CSV table of C-alpha atoms in Angstrom, one decimal:
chain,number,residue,atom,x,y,z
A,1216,UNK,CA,101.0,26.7,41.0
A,1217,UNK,CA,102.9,30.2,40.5
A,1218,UNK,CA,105.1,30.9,44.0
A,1219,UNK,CA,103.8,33.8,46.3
A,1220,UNK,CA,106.3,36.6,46.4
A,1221,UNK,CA,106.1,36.1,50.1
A,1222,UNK,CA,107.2,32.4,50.3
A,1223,UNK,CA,110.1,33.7,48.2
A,1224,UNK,CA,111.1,36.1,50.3
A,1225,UNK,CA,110.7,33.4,53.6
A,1226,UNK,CA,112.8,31.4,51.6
A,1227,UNK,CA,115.6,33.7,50.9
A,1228,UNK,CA,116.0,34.5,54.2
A,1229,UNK,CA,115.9,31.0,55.5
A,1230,UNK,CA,118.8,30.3,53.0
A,1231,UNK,CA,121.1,32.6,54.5
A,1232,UNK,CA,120.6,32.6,58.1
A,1233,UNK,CA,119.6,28.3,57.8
A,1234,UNK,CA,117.5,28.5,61.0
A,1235,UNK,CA,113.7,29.0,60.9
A,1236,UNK,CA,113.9,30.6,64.4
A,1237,UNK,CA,116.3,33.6,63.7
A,1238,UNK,CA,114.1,33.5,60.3
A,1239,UNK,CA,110.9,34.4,62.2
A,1240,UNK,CA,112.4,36.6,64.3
A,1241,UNK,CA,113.9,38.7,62.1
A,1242,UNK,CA,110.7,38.9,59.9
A,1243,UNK,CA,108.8,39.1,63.3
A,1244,UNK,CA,106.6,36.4,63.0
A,1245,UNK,CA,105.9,32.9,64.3
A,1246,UNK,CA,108.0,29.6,63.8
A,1247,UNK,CA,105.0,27.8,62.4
A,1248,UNK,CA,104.5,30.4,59.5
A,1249,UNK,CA,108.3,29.8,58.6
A,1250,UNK,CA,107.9,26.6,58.8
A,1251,UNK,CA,104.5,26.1,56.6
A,1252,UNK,CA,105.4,29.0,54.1
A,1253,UNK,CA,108.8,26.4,53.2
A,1254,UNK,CA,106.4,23.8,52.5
A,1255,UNK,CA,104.4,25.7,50.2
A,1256,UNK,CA,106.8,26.9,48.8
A,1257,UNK,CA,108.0,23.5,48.0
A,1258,UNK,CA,104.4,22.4,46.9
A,1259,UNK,CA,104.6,25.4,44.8
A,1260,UNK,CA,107.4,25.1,43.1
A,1261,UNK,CA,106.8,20.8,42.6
A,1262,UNK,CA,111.0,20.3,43.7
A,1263,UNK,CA,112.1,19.1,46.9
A,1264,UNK,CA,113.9,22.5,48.7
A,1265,UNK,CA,115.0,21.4,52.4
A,1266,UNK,CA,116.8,18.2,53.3
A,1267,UNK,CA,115.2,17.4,57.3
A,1268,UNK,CA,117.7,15.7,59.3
A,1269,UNK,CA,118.0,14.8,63.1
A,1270,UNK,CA,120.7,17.4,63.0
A,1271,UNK,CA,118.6,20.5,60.8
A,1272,UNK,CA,117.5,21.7,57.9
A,1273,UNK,CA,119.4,22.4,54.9
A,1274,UNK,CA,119.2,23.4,51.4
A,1275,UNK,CA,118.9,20.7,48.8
A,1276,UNK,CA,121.0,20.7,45.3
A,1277,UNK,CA,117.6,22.1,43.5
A,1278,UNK,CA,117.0,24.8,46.3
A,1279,UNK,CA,120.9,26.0,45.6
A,1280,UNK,CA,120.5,26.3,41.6
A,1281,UNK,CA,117.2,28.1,42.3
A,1282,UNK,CA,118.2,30.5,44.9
A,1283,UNK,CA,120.1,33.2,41.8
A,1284,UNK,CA,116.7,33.0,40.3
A,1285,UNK,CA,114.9,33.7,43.5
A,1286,UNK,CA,117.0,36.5,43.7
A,1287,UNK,CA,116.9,38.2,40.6
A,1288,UNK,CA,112.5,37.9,41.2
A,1289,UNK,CA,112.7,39.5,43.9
A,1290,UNK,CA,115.3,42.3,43.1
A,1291,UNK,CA,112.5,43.0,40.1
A,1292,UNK,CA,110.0,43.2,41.9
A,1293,UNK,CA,111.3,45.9,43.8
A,1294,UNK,CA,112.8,48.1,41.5
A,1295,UNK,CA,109.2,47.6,39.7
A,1296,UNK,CA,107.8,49.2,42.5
A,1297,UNK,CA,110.5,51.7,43.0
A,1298,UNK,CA,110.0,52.6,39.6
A,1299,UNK,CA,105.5,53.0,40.0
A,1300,UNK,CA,106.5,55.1,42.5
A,1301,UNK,CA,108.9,57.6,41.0
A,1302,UNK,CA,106.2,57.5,38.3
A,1303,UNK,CA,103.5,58.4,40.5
A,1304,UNK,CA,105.7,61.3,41.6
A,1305,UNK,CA,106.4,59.9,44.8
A,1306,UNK,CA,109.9,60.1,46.6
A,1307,UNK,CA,111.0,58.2,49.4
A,1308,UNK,CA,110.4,59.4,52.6
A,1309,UNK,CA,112.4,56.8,54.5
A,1310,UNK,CA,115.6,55.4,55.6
A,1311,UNK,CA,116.4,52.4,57.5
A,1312,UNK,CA,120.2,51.8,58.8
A,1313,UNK,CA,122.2,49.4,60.4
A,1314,UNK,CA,125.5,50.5,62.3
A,1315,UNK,CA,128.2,49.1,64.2
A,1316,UNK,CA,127.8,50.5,67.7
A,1317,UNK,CA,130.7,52.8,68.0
A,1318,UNK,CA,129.4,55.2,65.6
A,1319,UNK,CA,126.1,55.8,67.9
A,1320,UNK,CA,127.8,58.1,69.6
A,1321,UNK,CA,127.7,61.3,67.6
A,1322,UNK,CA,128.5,60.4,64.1
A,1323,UNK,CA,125.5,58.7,62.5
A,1324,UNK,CA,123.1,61.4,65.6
A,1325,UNK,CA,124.4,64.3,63.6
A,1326,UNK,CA,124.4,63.1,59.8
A,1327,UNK,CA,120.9,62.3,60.6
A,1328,UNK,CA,119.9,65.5,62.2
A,1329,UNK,CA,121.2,67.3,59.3
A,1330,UNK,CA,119.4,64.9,56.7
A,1331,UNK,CA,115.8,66.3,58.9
A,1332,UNK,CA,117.0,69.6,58.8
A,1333,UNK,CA,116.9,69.2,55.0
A,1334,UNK,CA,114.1,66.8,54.9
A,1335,UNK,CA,111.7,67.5,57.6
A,1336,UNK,CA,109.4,64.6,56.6
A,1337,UNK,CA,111.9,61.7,56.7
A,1338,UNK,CA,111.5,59.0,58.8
A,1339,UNK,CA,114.9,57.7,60.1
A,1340,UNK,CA,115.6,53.8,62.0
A,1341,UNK,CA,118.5,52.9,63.3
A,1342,UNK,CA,119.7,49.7,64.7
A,1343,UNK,CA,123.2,48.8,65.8
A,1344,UNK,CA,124.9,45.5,65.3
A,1345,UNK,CA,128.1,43.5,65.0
A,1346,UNK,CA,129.9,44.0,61.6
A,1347,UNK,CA,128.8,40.7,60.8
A,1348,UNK,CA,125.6,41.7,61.8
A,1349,UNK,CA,124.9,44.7,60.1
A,1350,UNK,CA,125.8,42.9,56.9
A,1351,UNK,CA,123.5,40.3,57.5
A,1352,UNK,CA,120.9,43.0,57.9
A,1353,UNK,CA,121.5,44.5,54.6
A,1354,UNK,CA,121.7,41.4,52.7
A,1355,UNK,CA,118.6,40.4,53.8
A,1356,UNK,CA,116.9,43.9,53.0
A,1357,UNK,CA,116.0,44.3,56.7
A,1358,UNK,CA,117.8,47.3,56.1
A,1359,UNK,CA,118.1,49.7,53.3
A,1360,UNK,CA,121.9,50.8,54.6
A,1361,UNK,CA,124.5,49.1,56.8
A,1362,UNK,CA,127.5,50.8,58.2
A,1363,UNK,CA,130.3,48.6,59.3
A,1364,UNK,CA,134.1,47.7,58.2
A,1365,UNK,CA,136.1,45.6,55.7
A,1366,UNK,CA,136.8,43.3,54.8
A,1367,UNK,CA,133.1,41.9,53.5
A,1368,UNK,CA,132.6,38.8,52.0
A,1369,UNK,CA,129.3,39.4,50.3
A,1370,UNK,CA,129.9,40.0,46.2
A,1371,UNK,CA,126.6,41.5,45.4
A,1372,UNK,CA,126.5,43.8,47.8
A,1373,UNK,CA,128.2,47.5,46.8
A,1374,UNK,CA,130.7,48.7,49.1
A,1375,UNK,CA,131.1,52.5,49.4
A,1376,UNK,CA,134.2,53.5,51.3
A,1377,UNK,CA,134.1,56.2,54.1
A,1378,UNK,CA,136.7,56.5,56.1
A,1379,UNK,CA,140.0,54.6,56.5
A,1380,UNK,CA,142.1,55.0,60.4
A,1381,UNK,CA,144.4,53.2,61.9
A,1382,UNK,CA,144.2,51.4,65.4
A,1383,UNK,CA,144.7,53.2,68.6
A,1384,UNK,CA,146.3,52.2,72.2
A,1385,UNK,CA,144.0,53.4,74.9
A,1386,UNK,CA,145.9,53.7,78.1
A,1387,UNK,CA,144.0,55.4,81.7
A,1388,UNK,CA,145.5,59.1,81.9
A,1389,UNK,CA,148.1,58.5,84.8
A,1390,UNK,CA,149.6,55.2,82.7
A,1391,UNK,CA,153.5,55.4,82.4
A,1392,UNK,CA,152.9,55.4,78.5
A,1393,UNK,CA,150.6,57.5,78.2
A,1394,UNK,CA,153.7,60.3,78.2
A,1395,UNK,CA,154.7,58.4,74.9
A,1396,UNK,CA,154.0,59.7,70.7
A,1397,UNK,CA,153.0,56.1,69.8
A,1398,UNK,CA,152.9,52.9,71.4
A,1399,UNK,CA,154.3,49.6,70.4
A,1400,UNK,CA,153.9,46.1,70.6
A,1401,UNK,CA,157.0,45.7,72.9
A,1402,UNK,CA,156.0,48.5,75.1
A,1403,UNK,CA,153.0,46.1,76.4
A,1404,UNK,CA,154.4,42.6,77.0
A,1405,UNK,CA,154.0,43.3,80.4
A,1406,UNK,CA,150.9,44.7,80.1
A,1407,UNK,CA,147.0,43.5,80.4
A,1408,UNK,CA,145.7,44.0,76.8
A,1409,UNK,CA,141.8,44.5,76.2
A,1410,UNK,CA,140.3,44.0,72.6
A,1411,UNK,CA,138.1,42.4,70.6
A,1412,UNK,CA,137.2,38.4,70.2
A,1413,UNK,CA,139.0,36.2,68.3
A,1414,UNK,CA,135.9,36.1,65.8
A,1415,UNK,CA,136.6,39.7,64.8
A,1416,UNK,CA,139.4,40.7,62.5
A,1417,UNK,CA,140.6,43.4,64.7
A,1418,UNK,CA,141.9,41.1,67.4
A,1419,UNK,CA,143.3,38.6,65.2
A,1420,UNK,CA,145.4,41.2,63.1
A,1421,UNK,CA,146.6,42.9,66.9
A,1422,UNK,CA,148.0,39.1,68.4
A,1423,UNK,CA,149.8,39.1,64.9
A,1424,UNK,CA,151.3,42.1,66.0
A,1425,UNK,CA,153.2,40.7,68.9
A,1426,UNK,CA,156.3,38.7,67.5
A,1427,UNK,CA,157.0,37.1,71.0
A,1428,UNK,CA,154.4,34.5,71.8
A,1429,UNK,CA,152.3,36.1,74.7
A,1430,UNK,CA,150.1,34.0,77.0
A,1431,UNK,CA,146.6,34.0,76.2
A,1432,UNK,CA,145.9,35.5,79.9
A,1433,UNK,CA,146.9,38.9,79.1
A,1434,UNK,CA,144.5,39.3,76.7
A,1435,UNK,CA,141.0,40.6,78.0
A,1436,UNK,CA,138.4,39.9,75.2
A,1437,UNK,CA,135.0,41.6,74.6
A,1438,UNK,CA,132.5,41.5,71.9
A,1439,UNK,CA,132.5,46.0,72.7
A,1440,UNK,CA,135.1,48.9,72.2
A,1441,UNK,CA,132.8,50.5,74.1
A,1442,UNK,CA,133.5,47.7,77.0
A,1443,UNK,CA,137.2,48.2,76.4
A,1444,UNK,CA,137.5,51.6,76.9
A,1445,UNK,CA,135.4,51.4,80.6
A,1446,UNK,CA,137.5,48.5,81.3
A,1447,UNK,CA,140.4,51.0,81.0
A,1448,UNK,CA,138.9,54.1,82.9
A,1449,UNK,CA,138.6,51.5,86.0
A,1450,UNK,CA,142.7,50.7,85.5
A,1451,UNK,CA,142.1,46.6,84.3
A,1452,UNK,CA,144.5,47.5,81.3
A,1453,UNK,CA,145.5,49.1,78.0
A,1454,UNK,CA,143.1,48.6,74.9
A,1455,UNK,CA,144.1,47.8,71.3
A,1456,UNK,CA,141.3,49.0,69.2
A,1457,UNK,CA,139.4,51.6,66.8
A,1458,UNK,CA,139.5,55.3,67.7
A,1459,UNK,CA,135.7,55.7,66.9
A,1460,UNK,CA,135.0,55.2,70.5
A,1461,UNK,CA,136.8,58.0,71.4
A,1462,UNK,CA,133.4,60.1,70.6
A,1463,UNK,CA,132.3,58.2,74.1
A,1464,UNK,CA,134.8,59.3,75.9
A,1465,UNK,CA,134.5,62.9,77.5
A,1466,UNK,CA,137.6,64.9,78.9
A,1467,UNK,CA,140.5,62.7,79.8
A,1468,UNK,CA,139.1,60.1,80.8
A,1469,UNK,CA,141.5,57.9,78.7
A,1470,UNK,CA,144.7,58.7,76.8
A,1471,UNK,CA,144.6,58.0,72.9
A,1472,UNK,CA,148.1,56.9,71.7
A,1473,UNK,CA,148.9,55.1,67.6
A,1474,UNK,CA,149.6,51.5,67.7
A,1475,UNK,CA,152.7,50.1,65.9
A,1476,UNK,CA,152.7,47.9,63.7
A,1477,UNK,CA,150.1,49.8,62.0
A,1478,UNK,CA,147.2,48.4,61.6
A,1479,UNK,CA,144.4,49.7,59.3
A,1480,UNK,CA,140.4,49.6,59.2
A,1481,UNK,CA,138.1,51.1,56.7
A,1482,UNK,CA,134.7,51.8,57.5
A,1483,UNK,CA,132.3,51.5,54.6
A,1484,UNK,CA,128.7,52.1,53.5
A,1485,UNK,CA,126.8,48.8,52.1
A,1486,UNK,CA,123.9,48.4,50.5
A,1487,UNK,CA,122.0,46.3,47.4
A,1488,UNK,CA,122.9,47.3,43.8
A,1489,UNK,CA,119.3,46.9,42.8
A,1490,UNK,CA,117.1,49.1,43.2
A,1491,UNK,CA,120.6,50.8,45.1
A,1492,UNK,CA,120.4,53.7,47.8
A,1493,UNK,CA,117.3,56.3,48.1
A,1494,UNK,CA,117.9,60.0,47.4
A,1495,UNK,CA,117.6,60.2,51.6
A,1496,UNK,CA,120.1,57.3,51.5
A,1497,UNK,CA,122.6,59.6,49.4
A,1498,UNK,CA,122.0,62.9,51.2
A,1499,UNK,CA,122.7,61.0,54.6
A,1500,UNK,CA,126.2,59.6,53.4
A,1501,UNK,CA,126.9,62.9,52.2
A,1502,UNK,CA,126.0,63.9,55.8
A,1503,UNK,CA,128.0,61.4,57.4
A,1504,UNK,CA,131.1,61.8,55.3
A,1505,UNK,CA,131.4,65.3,56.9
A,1506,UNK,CA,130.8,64.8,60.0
A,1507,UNK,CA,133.8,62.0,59.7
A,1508,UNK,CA,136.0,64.9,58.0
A,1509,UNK,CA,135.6,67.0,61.3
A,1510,UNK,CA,135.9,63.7,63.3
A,1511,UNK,CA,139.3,63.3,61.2
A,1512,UNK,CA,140.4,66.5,62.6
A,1513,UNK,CA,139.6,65.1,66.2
A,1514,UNK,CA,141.9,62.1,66.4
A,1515,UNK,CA,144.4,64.0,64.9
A,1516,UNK,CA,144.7,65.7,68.0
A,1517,UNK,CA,145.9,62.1,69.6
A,1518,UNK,CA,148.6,61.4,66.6
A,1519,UNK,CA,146.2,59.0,64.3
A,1520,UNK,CA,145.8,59.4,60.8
A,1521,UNK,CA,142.9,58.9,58.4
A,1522,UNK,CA,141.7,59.1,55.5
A,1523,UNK,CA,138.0,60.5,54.1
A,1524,UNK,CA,137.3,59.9,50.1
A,1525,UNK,CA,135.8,63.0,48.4
């Protein structure tokens, strides 16, 4: 019995995420379909694909060797139908996007009112995530476009760089170093320091950054920049973190200094090879790197530097 494209496509998703609850609810439907479509698929295909266990489910040897294959269907299938439809003179009229939250603010608002402008008819989704999150989203085509930062350890995804910045010292207005051009490590071994969780490369790279061991209770973790930079208007500390969040911030409500030792981020684009991004996917990159050129010009103000590819 020949495989449903469906069942494939349960099954895919299943592989990665290895929980038929998060399965179902990212496809938005019930645990019991999850669970029956595995075992069709299974019946299907005549090989064993999930090992049960008191502990789970996971994939068996056979469902591992299969899984490149499974792929490369379903990556057919859909440039097949991109294809019909470019041949039936049809263009699509749609864009789906996944972002890391700091970028809701005003960046991704106005690349995609500029993208309606152009194309009135469009219809535009966004969704913001974690950076692990948005990721996931685009790997399993939830998404046709994900917005988030390096590093990403997902080969066959392509990576198209946007904007490279360093990491920035947020410090309430009336702070005694708020006076000074940058901000270092040693300036805040007295201080409260607010950044991300240890699960995010961000804060790992900025405990590196302190040579002298500091006790774990000094740091202030959040899974938000957004959250750090409130927790800093209110006076709980100084934030370590990425100057996108500065386009919440209004007035001078906080003070934007460079950290030293540099640190670096780049933000990147990400999205499947096959069938690759939409014309509406291009045009709102194209978009989005201007309105990161002007943003460029903004944190420049505070001392950070940047870097937009052409």
């Amino acid at each position: 019995m020949r495989p449903s494209i469906r069942h494939l496509e349960i099954f895919r998703l299943f592989s990665r995420v290895l929980n038929v609850t998060e399965t179902a609810r990212i496809l938005r439907v019930t645990q019991p379909s999850v669970s029956q479509a595995l075992k069709d698929l299974e019946l299907q295909l005549g090989v064993s694909l999930l090992i049960r266990s008191k502990s789970g489910l996971r994939l068996t040897s056979a469902a591992e060797e299969l899984l490149a294959s499974i792929d490369g269907v379903l990556d057919n299938m859909q440039m097949l139908a991109d294809r019909a439809s470019r041949l039936r003179g049809e263009q699509r009229n749609q864009l789906s996007i996944s972002t890391v939250l700091p970028l809701t603010a005003a960046l991704v608002p106005l690349a995609i009112e500029r993208v309606r402008k152009d194309k009135p008819g469009v219809r535009i989704t966004v969704e913001s995530y974690s950076s692990r999150e948005v990721v996931q989203k685009v790997q399993d085509r939830s998404v046709d476009l994900g917005l988030t930062f390096l590093p990403i350890e997902v080969p066959d995804l392509i990576q198209h760089p946007l904007m490279t910045t360093e990491m920035a010292c947020l410090l309430p207005p009336g702070h005694h170093l708020a006076a000074r051009a940058i901000v270092t490590a040693d300036d805040l071994l007295e201080e409260t320091i607010i950044t991300l969780g240890l699960q995010v490369r961000q804060e790992f790279d900025v405990r590196l950054a302190f040579d002298r061991p500091l006790d774990d209770t000094r740091f202030i973790t959040t899974n938000l920049s957004t959250i750090a930079s409130d927790m800093v208007r209110q006076g709980m500390g100084v934030a370590i973190t990425l100057p996108y969040v500065l386009q919440h911030l209004e007035g001078s409500q906080v003070v934007a200094r460079p950290f030293r030792p540099l640190i670096k981020r780049s933000l990147v684009a990400v999205f499947h090879n096959h069938p690759g991004l939409s014309p509406i996917g291009r045009l709102f990159l194209k978009h989005l790197r201007a309105e990161l050129r002007a943003f460029a010009d903004v944190i420049a103000d505070h001392g950070l530097t940047s870097r937009v590819p052409s």
